[in-house]
XYZ file of C-alpha atoms in Angstrom:
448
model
C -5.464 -33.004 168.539
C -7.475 -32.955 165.274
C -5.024 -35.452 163.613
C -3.386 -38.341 164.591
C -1.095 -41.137 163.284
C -1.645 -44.910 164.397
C 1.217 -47.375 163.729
C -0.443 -50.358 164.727
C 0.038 -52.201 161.533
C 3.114 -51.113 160.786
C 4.985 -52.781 163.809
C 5.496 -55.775 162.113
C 7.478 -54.082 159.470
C 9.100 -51.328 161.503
C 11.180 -52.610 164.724
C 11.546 -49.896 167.505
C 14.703 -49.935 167.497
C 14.919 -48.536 163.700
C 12.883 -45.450 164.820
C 15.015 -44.944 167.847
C 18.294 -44.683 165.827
C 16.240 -42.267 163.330
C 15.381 -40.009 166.291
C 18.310 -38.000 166.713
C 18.344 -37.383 162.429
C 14.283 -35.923 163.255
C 15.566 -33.857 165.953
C 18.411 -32.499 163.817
C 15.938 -31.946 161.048
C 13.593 -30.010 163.666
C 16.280 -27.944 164.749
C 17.160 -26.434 161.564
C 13.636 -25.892 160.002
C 12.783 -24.386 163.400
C 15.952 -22.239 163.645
C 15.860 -21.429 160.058
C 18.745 -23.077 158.703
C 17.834 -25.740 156.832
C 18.222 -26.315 152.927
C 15.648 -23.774 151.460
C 15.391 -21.543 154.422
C 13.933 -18.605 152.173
C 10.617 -20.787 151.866
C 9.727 -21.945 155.020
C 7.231 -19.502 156.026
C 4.763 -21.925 156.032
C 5.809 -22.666 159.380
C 4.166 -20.711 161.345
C 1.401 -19.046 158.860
C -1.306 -20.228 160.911
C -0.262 -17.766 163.794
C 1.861 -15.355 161.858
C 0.180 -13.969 159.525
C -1.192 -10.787 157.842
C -4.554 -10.295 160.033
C -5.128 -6.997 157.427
C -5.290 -9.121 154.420
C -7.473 -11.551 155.782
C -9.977 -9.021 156.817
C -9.398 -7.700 153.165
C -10.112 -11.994 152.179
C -13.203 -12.308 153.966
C -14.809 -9.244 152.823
C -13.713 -9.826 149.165
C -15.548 -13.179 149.283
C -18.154 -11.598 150.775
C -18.827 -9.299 148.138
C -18.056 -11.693 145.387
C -20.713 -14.769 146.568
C -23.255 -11.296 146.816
C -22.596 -10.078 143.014
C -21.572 -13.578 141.326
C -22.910 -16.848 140.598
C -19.690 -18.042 139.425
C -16.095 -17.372 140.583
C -13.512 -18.420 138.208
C -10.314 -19.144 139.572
C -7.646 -19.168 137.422
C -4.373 -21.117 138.671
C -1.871 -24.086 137.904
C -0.280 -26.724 140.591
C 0.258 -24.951 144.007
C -2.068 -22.137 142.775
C -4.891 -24.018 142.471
C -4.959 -27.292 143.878
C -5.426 -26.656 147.938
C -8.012 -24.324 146.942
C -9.878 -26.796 144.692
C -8.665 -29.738 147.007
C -10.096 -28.219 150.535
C -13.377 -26.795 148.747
C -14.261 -30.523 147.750
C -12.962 -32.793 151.255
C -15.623 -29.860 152.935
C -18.191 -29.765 150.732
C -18.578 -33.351 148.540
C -17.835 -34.969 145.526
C -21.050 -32.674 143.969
C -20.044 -29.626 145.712
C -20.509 -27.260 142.336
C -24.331 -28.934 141.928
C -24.933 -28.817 145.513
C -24.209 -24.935 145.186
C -25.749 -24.200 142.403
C -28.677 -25.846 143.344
C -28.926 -24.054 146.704
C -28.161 -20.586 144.837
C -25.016 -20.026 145.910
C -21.757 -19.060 144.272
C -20.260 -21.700 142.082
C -16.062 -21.978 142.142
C -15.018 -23.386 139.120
C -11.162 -23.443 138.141
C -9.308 -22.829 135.079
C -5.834 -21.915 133.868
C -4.284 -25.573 135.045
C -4.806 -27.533 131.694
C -4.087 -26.539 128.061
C -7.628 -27.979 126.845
C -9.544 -25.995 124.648
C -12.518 -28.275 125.359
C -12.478 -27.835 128.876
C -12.104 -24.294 128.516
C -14.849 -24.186 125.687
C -17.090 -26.116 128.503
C -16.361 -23.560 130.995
C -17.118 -20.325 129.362
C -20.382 -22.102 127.994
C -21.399 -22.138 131.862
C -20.205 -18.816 132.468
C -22.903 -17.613 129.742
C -25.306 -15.369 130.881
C -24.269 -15.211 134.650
C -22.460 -13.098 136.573
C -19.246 -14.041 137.181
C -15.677 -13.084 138.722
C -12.263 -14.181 138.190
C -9.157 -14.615 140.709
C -6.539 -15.064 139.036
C -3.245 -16.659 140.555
C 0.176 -16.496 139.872
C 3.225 -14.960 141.353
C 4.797 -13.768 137.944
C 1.795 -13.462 135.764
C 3.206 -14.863 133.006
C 3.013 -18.430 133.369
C 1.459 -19.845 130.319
C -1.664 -22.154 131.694
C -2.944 -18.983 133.713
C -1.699 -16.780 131.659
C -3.762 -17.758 128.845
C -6.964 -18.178 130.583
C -6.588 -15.042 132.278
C -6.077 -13.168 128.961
C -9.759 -14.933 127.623
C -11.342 -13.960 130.725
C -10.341 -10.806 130.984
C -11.517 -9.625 127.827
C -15.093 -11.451 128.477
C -15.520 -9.814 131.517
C -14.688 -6.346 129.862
C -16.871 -7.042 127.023
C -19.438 -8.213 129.125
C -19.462 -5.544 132.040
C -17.370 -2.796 130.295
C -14.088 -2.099 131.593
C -15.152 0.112 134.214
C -17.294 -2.308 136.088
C -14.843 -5.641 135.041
C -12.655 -3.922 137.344
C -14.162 -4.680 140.125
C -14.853 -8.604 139.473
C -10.944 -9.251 139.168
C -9.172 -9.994 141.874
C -5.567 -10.989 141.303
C -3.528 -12.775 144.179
C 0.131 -12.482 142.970
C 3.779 -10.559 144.173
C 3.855 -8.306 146.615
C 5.627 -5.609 144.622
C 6.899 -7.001 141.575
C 5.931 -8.914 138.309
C 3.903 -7.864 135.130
C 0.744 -9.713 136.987
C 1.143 -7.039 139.881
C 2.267 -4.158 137.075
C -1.323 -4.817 135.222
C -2.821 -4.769 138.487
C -1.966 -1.959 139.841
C -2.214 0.200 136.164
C -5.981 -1.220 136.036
C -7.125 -0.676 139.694
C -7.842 -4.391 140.711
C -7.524 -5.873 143.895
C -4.718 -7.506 145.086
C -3.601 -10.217 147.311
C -0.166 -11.648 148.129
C 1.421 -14.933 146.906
C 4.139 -14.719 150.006
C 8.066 -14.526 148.656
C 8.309 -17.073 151.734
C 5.980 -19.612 150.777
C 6.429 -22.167 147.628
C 3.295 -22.740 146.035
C 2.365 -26.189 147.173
C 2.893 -25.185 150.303
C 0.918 -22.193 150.009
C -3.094 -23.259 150.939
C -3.353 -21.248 153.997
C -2.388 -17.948 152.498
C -4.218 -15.882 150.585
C -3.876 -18.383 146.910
C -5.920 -20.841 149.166
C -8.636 -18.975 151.249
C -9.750 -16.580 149.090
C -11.458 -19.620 146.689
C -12.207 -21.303 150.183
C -14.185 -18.466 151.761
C -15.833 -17.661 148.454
C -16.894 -21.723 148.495
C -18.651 -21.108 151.929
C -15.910 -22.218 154.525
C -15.298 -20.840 158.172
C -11.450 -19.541 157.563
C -11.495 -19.170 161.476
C -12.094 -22.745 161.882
C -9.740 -23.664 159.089
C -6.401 -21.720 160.475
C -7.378 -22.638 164.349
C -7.202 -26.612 163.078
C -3.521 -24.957 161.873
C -2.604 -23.501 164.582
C -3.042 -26.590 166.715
C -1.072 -28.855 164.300
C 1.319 -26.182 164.738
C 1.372 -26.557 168.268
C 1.567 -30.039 168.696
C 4.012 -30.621 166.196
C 6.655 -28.261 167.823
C 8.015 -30.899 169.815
C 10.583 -33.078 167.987
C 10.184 -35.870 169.949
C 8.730 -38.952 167.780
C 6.454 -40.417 170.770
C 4.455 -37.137 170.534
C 4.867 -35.255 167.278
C 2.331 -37.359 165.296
C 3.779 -35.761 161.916
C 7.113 -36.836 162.396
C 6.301 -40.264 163.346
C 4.291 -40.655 160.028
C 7.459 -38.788 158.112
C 9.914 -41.583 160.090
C 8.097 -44.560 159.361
C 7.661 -43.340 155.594
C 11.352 -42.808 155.681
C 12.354 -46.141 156.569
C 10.135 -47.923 154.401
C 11.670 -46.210 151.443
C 15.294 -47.774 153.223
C 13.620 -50.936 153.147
C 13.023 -51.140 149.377
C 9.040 -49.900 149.081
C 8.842 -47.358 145.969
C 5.178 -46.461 146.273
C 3.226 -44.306 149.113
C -0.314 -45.453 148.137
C -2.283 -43.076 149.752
C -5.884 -44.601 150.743
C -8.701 -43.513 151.823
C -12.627 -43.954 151.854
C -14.359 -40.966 151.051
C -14.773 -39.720 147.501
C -14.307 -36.206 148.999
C -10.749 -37.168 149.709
C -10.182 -37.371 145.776
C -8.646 -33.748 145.526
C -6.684 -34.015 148.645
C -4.926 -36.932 147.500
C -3.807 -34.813 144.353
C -2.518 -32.212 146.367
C -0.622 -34.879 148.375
C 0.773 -35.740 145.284
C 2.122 -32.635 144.434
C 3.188 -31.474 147.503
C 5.654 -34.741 148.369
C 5.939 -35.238 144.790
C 7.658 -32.454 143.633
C 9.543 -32.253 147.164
C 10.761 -34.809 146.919
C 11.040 -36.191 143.831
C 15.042 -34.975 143.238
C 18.698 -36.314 142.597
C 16.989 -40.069 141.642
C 15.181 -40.169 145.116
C 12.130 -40.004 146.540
C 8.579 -42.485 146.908
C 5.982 -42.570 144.257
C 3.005 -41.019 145.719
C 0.148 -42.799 144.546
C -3.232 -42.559 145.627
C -6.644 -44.777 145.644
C -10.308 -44.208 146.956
C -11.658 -46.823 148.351
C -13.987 -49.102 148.322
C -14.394 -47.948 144.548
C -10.911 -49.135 143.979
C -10.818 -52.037 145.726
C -12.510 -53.564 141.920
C -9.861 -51.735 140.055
C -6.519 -52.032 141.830
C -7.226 -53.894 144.999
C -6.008 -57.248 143.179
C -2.234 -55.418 142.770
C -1.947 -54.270 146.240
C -3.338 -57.306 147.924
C -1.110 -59.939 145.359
C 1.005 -57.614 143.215
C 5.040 -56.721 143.522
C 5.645 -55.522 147.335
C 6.834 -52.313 146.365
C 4.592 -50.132 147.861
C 3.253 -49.585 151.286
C -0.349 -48.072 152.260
C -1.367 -44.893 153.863
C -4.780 -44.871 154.834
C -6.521 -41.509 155.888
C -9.497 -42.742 158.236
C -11.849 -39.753 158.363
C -14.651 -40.403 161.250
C -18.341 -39.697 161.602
C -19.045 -36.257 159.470
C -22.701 -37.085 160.371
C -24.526 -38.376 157.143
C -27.017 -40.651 158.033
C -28.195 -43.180 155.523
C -30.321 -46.299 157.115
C -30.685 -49.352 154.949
C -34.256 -50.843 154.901
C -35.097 -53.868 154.499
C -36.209 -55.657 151.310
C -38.820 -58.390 151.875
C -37.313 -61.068 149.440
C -33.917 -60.062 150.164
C -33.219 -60.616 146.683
C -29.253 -59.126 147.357
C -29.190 -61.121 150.290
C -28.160 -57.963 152.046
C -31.029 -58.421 154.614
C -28.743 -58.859 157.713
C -27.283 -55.257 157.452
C -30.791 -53.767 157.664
C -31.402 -51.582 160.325
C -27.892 -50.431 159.713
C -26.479 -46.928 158.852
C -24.151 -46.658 155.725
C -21.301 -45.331 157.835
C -21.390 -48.968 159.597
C -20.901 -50.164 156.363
C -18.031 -48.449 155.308
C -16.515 -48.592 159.060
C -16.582 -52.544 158.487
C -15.091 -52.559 154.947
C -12.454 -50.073 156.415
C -11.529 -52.472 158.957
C -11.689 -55.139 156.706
C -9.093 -53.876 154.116
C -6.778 -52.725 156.074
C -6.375 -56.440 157.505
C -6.353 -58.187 154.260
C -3.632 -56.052 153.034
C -1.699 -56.519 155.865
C -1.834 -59.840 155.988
C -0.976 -59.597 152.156
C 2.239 -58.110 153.369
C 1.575 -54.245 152.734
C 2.737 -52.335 155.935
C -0.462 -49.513 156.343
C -0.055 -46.826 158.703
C -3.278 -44.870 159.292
C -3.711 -41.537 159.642
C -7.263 -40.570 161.576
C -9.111 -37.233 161.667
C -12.620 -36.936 163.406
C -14.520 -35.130 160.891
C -14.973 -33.221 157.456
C -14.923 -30.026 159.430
C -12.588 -26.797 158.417
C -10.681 -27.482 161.881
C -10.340 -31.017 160.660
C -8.695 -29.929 157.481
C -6.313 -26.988 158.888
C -4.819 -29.779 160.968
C -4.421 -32.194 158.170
C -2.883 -29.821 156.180
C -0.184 -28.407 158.061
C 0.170 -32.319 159.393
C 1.533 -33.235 155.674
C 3.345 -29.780 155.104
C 5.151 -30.833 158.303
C 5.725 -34.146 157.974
C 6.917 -33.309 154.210
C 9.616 -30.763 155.419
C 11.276 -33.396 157.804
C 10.694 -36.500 155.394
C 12.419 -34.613 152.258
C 15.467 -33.064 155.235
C 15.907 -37.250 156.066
C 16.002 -38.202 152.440
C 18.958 -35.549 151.997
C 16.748 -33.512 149.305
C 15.964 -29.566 149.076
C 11.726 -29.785 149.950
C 10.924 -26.436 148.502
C 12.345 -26.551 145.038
C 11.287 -28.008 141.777
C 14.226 -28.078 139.168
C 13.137 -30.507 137.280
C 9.718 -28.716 136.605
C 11.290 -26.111 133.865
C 12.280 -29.156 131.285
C 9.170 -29.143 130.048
C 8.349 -25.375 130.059
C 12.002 -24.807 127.899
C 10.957 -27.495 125.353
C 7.250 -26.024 125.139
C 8.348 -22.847 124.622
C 10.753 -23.600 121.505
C 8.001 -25.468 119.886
C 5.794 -22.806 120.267
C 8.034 -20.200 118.439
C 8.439 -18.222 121.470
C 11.682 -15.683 120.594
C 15.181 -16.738 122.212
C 14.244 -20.453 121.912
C 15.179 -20.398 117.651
C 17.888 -22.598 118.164
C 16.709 -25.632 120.630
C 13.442 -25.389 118.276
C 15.024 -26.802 115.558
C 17.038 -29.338 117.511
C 13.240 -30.387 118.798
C 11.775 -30.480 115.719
C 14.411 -32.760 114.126
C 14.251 -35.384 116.870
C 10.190 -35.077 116.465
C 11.099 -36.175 112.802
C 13.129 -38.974 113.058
């Protein structure tokens, strides 16, 4: 199994007992996702993606990122929350915190995203590198209209037309979007690009595996067969409700009951910079699950042992309302011996001879223990590597254990009410027609 949860240092905050009369709520919860009947059945095709899905279309994936690393230095992908963030997320736990450098340096296609920010600087920044290379765009969204993408998309668009003609632009948009519907998928069709599909089954943060994911992926360099098989498994050896052996549901339990017992905060932990992205898509993903009716944890995240001199003085002292979960990736192979300086001037002498990864084994090792003994239950959650198979596991591992957490908080996972607030306010401020009236309720609470 490519992903397991240990609960060692959570036994002192947990009693057995508490996860025994939890059980029979996880099995119930298993029943109905598995049998289809759960709150938000029309999105839980995530499921069983890894083994169910269209084999055409990922032919159609592999060869599009094929031709696109062959013609482009840069992809653009264009994209906001679900639509971008695995992507960006899985491209950066496989390839490093200087994954764009790294390829640019070795020659190979760049992936840089747009379309999930309303910067003009950024986007200013990004066109300036897109200057005089050859670049594509993927552009994501199911509707086509949302305004992040939206916008972004229009600006590209027109540079690539003005730079290649529209003839030959055609071919360096691909658009991953509805299957049938949507002005997105209208536009597509009328101008001859090629298409992928945004499932109608599949809510965008949940969405990675499918085409919005592993086009971006593939194009970064990734083994998609290695990435889905690490799924699969997951998938396999989380189809078993029981929580002795289903490693997800444990993790989903545990996180369940420490929200009963009064922690607000999942501070998710871990000691690779490469894990940076991954934690934002955690965020998201349990986030906006399961942030509804007043409920749900905080998710929080932290990268350690960077900061350790930033926040490690809350967590260790600070209010106990959080609890830790710390992702313990093992041995991905880079070797970095320390030498030894001959006036030990850092008085760091007794570690040479040693490899880096000893190092940050030992300052693993250490945290955890000072926290717990701080009083911060830590549950662990350990993968052996930075490989694709490594990362298909992980993934479906929090999809999973997000499904049955946000069933045993009483919440629907797969929706995100709360998320069009924001848009409705935006949009009568902008002057956008229909919103005349809550536009000038806006702008006289902006004046007082």
């Amino acid at each position: 199994m490519s992903v397991c949860f240990n609960d060692r240092y959570l036994r002192d905050f947990v009693a057995p007992h508490e996860l025994d009369y939890l059980a029979p709520q996880v099995r119930l919860a298993h029943d109905q996702l598995h049998g289809g009947s759960c709150v938000g059945n029309d999105f839980i095709g995530w499921v069983t993606l890894p083994a169910d899905y269209d084999k055409e279309e990922y032919a159609r994936i592999k060869a599009a990122a094929a031709r696109i690393r062959q013609q482009s230095k840069i992809l653009v992908v264009i994209g906001i929350g679900g639509s971008y963030l695995g992507a960006r997320a899985a491209i950066e736990f496989l390839h490093g915190a200087f994954t764009t450098a790294l390829a640019d340096k070795a020659g190979e296609t760049v992936v840089y995203f747009a379309g999930n920010n309303l910067s003009g600087s950024y986007l200013r920044d990004l066109l300036t590198l897109c200057e005089g290379k050859d670049f594509s765009v993927n552009v994501i969204s199911k509707s086509g209209t949302t305004t992040e993408p939206a916008l972004a998309f229009r600006i590209f668009r027109e540079l690539l037309e003005k730079k290649y003609g529209k003839e030959r632009a055609r071919s360096r948009i691909y658009c991953t979007t509805d299957r049938a519907k949507g002005p997105l998928k209208s536009l597509a069709d009328r101008e001859g690009y090629e298409t992928f599909v945004v499932p109608d089954d599949i809510g965008g943060r949940y969405s990675v595996l499918s085409a919005v994911g592993l086009l971006p992926i593939a194009v970064a360099g990734a083994d998609l067969d290695a990435l889905m098989a690490g799924a699969a498994e997951m998938m396999e050896a989380t189809r078993d409700p029981d929580l002795a052996h289903n490693p997800a549901y444990r993790y989903a339990a545990y996180r369940h009951l420490l929200g009963m017992k009064g922690k607000q905060v999942e501070l998710l932990a871990c000691h690779e910079p490469a894990f940076q992205l991954m934690a934002e898509w955690y965020k998201q993903l349990f986030g906006e699950s399961e942030g509804k009716d007043h409920k749900g944890l905080f998710p929080a995240s932290v990268i350690f042992s960077t900061d350790l001199h930033s926040m490690g003085q809350f967590i260790q002292e600070g209010s106990r309302l959080l609890f830790e979960t710390v992702v313990d990736i093992g041995d991905d192979g880079a070797s970095v011996p320390i030498g030894e300086d001959p006036e030990n001037v850092d008085g760091l002498n007794f570690l040479a001879g040693r490899d880096y990864a000893f190092v940050s084994r030992k300052a693993l090792e250490g945290t955890l223990l000072a926290h717990v003994s701080g009083g911060v239950p830590c549950g662990v959650i350990e993968i052996p590597d930075r490989s694709e198979r490594s990362l298909g596991g992980l993934i479906y591992f929090f999809e999973k254990a997000c499904a049955i957490s946000g069933a045993l908080l009483g919440v629907n996972p797969y929706n995100q009410p709360g998320v069009e607030s924001y848009k409705r306010n935006m949009f009568a401020l902008l002057g956008k027609p229909g919103y005349e009236s809550l536009r000038g309720e806006l702008e006289a609470k902006l004046a007082d």
